[in-house]
mmCIF file of C-alpha atoms in Angstrom:
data_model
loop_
_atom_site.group_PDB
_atom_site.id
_atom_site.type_symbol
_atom_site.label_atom_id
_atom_site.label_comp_id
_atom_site.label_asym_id
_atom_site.label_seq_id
_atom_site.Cartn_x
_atom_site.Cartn_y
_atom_site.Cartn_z
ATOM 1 C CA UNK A 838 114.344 86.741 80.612
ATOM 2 C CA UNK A 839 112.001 85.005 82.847
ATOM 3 C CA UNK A 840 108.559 83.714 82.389
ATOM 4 C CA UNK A 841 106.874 86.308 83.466
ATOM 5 C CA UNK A 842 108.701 88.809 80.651
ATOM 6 C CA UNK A 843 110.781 90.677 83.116
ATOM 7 C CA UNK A 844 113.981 90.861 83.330
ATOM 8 C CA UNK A 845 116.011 87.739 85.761
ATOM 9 C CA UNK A 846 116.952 90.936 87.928
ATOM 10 C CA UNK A 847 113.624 90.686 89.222
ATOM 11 C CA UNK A 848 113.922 87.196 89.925
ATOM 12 C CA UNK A 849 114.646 85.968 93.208
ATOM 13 C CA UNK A 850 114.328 83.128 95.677
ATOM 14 C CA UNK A 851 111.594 84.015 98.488
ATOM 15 C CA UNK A 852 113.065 83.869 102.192
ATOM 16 C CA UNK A 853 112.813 80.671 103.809
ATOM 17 C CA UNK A 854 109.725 80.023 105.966
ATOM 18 C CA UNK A 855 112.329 79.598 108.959
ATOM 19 C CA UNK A 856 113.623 83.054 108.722
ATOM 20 C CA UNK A 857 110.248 84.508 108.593
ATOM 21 C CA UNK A 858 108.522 82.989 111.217
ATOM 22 C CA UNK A 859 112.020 83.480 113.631
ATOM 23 C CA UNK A 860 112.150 87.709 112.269
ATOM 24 C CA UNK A 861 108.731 88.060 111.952
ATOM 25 C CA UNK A 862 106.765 86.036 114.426
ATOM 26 C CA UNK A 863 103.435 87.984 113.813
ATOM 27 C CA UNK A 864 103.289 87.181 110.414
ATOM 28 C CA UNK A 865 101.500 84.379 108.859
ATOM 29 C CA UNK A 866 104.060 82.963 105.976
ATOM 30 C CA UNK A 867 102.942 81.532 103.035
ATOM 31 C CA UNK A 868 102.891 77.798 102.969
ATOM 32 C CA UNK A 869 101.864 77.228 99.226
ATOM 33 C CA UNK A 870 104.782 77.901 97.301
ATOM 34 C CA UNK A 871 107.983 76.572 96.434
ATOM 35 C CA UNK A 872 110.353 78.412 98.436
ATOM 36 C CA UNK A 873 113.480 76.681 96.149
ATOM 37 C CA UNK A 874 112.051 78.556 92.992
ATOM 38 C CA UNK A 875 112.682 81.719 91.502
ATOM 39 C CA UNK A 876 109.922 83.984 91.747
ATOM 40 C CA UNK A 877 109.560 87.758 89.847
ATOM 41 C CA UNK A 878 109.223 90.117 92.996
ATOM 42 C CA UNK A 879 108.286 92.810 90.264
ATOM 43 C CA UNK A 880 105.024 90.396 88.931
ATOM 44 C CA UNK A 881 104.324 90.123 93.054
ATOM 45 C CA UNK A 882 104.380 93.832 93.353
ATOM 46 C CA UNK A 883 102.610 95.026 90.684
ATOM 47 C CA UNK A 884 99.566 92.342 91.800
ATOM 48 C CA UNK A 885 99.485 93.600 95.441
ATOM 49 C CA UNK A 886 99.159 97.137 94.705
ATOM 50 C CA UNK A 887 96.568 96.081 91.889
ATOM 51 C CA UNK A 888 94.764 95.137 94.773
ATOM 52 C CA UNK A 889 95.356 97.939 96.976
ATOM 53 C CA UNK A 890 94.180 99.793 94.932
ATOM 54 C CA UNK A 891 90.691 97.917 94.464
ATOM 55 C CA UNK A 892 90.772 98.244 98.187
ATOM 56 C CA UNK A 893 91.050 102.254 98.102
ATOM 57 C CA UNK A 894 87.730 101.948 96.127
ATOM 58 C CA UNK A 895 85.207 100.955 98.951
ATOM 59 C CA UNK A 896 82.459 98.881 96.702
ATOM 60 C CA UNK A 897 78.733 100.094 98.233
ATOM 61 C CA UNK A 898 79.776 102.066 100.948
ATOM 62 C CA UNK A 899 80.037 105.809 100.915
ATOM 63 C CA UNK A 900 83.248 107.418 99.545
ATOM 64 C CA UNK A 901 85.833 109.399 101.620
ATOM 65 C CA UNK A 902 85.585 111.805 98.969
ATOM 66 C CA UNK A 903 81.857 111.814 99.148
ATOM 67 C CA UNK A 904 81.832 112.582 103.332
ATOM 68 C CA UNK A 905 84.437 115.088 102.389
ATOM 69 C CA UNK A 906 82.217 117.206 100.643
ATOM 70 C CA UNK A 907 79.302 116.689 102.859
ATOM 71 C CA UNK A 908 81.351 117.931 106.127
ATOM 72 C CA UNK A 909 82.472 120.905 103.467
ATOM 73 C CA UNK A 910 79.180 121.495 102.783
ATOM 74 C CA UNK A 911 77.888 121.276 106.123
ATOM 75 C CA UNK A 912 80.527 123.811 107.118
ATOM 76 C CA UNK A 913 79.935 126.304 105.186
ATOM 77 C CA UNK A 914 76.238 126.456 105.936
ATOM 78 C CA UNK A 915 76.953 126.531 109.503
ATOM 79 C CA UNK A 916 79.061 129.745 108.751
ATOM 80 C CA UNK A 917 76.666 131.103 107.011
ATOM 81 C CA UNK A 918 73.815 130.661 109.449
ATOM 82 C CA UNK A 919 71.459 129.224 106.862
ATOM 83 C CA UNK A 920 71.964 125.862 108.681
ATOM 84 C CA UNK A 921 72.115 125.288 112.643
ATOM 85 C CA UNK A 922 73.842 122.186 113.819
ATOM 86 C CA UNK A 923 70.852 120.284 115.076
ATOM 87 C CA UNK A 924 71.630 116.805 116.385
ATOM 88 C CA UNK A 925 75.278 117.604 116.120
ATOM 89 C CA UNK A 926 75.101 116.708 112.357
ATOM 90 C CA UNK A 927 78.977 117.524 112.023
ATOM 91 C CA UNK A 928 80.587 115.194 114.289
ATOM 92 C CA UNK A 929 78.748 112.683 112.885
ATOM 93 C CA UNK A 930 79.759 112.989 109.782
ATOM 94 C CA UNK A 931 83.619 113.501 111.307
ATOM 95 C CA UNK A 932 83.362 109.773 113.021
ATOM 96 C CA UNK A 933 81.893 108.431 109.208
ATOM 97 C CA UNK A 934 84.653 110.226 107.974
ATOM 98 C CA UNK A 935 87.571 108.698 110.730
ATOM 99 C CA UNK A 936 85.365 104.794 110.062
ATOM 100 C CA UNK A 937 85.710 105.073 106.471
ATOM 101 C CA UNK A 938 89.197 106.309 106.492
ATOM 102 C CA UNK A 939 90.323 103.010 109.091
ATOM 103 C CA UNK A 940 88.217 100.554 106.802
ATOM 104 C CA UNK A 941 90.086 101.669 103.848
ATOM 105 C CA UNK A 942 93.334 101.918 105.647
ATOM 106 C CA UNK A 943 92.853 98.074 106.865
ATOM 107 C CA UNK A 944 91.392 96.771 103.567
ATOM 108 C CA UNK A 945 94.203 98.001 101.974
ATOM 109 C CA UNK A 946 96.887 96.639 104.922
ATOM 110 C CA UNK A 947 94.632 92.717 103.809
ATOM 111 C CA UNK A 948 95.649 93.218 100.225
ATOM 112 C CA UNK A 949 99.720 93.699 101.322
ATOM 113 C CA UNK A 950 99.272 90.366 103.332
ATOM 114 C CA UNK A 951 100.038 88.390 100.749
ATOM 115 C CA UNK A 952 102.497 89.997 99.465
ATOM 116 C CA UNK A 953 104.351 90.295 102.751
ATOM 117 C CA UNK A 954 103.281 85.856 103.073
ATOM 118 C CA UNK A 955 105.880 85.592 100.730
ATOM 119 C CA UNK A 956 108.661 88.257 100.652
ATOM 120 C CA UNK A 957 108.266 89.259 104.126
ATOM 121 C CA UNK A 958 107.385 93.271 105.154
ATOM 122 C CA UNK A 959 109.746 95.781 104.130
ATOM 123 C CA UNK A 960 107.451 97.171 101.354
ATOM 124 C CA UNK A 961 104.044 98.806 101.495
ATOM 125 C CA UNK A 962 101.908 100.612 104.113
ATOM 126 C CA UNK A 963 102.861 100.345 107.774
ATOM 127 C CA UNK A 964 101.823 97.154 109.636
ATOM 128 C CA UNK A 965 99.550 97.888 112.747
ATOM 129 C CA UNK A 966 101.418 94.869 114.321
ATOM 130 C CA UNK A 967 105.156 96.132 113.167
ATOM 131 C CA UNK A 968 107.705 97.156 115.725
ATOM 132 C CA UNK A 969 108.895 100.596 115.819
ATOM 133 C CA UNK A 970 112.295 101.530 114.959
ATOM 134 C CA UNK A 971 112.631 105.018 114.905
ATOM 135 C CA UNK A 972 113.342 105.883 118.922
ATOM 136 C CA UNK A 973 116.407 107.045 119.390
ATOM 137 C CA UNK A 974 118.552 105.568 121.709
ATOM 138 C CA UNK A 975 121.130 107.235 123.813
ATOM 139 C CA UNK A 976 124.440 105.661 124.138
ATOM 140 C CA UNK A 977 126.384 106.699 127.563
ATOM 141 C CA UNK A 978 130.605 107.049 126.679
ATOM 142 C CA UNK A 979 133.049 105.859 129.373
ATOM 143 C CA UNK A 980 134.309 108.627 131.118
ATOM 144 C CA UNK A 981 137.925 108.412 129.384
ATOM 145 C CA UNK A 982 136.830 109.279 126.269
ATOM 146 C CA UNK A 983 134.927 112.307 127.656
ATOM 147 C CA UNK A 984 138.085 113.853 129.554
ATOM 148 C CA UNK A 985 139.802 113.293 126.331
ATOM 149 C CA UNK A 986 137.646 115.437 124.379
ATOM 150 C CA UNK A 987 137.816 118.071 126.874
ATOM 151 C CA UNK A 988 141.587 117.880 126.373
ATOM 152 C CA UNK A 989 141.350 118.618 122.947
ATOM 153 C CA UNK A 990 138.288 121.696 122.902
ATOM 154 C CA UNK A 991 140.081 124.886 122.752
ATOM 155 C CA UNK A 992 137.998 128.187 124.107
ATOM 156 C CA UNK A 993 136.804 130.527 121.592
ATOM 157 C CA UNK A 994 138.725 133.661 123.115
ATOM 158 C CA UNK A 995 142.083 131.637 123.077
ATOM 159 C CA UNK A 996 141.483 130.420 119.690
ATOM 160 C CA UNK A 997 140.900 133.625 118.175
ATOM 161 C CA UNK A 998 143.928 134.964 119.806
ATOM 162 C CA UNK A 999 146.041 132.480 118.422
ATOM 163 C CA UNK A 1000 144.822 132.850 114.875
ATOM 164 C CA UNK A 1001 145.416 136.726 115.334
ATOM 165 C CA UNK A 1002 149.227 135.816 116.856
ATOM 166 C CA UNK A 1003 149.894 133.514 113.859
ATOM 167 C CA UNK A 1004 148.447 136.097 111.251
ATOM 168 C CA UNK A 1005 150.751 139.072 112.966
ATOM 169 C CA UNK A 1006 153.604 136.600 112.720
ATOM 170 C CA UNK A 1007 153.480 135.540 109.417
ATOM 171 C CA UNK A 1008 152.994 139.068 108.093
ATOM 172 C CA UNK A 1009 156.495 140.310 110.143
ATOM 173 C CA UNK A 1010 157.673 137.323 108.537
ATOM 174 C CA UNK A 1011 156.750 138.306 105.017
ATOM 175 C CA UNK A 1012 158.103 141.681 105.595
ATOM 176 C CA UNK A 1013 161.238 140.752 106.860
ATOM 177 C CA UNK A 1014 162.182 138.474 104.179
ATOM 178 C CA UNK A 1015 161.472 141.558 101.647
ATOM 179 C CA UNK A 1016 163.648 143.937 103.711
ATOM 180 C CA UNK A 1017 166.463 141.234 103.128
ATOM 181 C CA UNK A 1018 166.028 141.462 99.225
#
């Protein structure tokens, strides 16, 4: 068991301040702790997304939930004609709606910081800063390898054939050997 309560599993030495600032030169390590201790990566987890979530809940400013139902509201009295967009009402309420969404999105992207001081990213929301790793990249084959395939690819026509040949053959075979009994 460790201090903490958790099981040593969760225990684990943080990466070396060396290896994050050479892999991740964009982030601002942690320079506080003891690097040569075991730390509980569970008891650092549950923290940071203790306060991500206090982040999701924006303290005296208007709730995404709350513009929500304003825009709904707003909508459906448009539709209805008992309402008349005057002053373009609607795309104001829209851009709140975008603002608020970005604040919470970067409040919450503050909490993971320093979480990510520590262990590094790998875990959380996406960082704005973060490199992307999901293009694809096309790899060109040498021409030999190519040809080679080509060698090998049989046409449709010629392998149904075939399989039709090797099915008559092995039935004239099977009768045959039963004419001999």
């Amino acid at each position: 068991m460790s201090s903490c309560g958790h099981s040593t599993i969760f225990c684990f030495l943080p990466p070396t301040l060396t290896f994050l600032s050479e892999n991740f030169n964009t982030l601002i390590p942690n320079t506080s702790i003891n690097r040569r201790h075991l730390r509980c990566r569970l008891c650092d987890l549950l923290d940071t997304q203790a306060l991500a979530n206090l982040a999701e809940t924006s303290q005296g400013l208007e709730s995404e939930a709350d513009i929500e139902k304003q825009i709904l509201e707003l909508k459906e009295a448009i539709t209805e004609g008992t309402q008349k967009d005057t002053g373009n009402a609607l795309p104001r309420l829209q851009k709140k709606m975008n603002d608020a969404v970005k604040a919470t999105d970067q409040r919450i992207i503050e909490a993971w910081k320093g979480h990510w001081a520590i262990w590094g990213p790998g875990e959380g929301p996406d960082r704005a800063d973060e490199e992307v790793w999901d293009v694809e990249i096309e790899i060109e084959f040498p021409d030999e390898e190519i040809k080679a395939e080509e060698k090998v690819q049989i046409p449709a026509e010629a392998a149904g054939k075939a399989a039709v040949k090797r099915s008559i053959k092995a039935s004239a075979d099977r009768s045959s050997k039963k004419s001999k009994k």
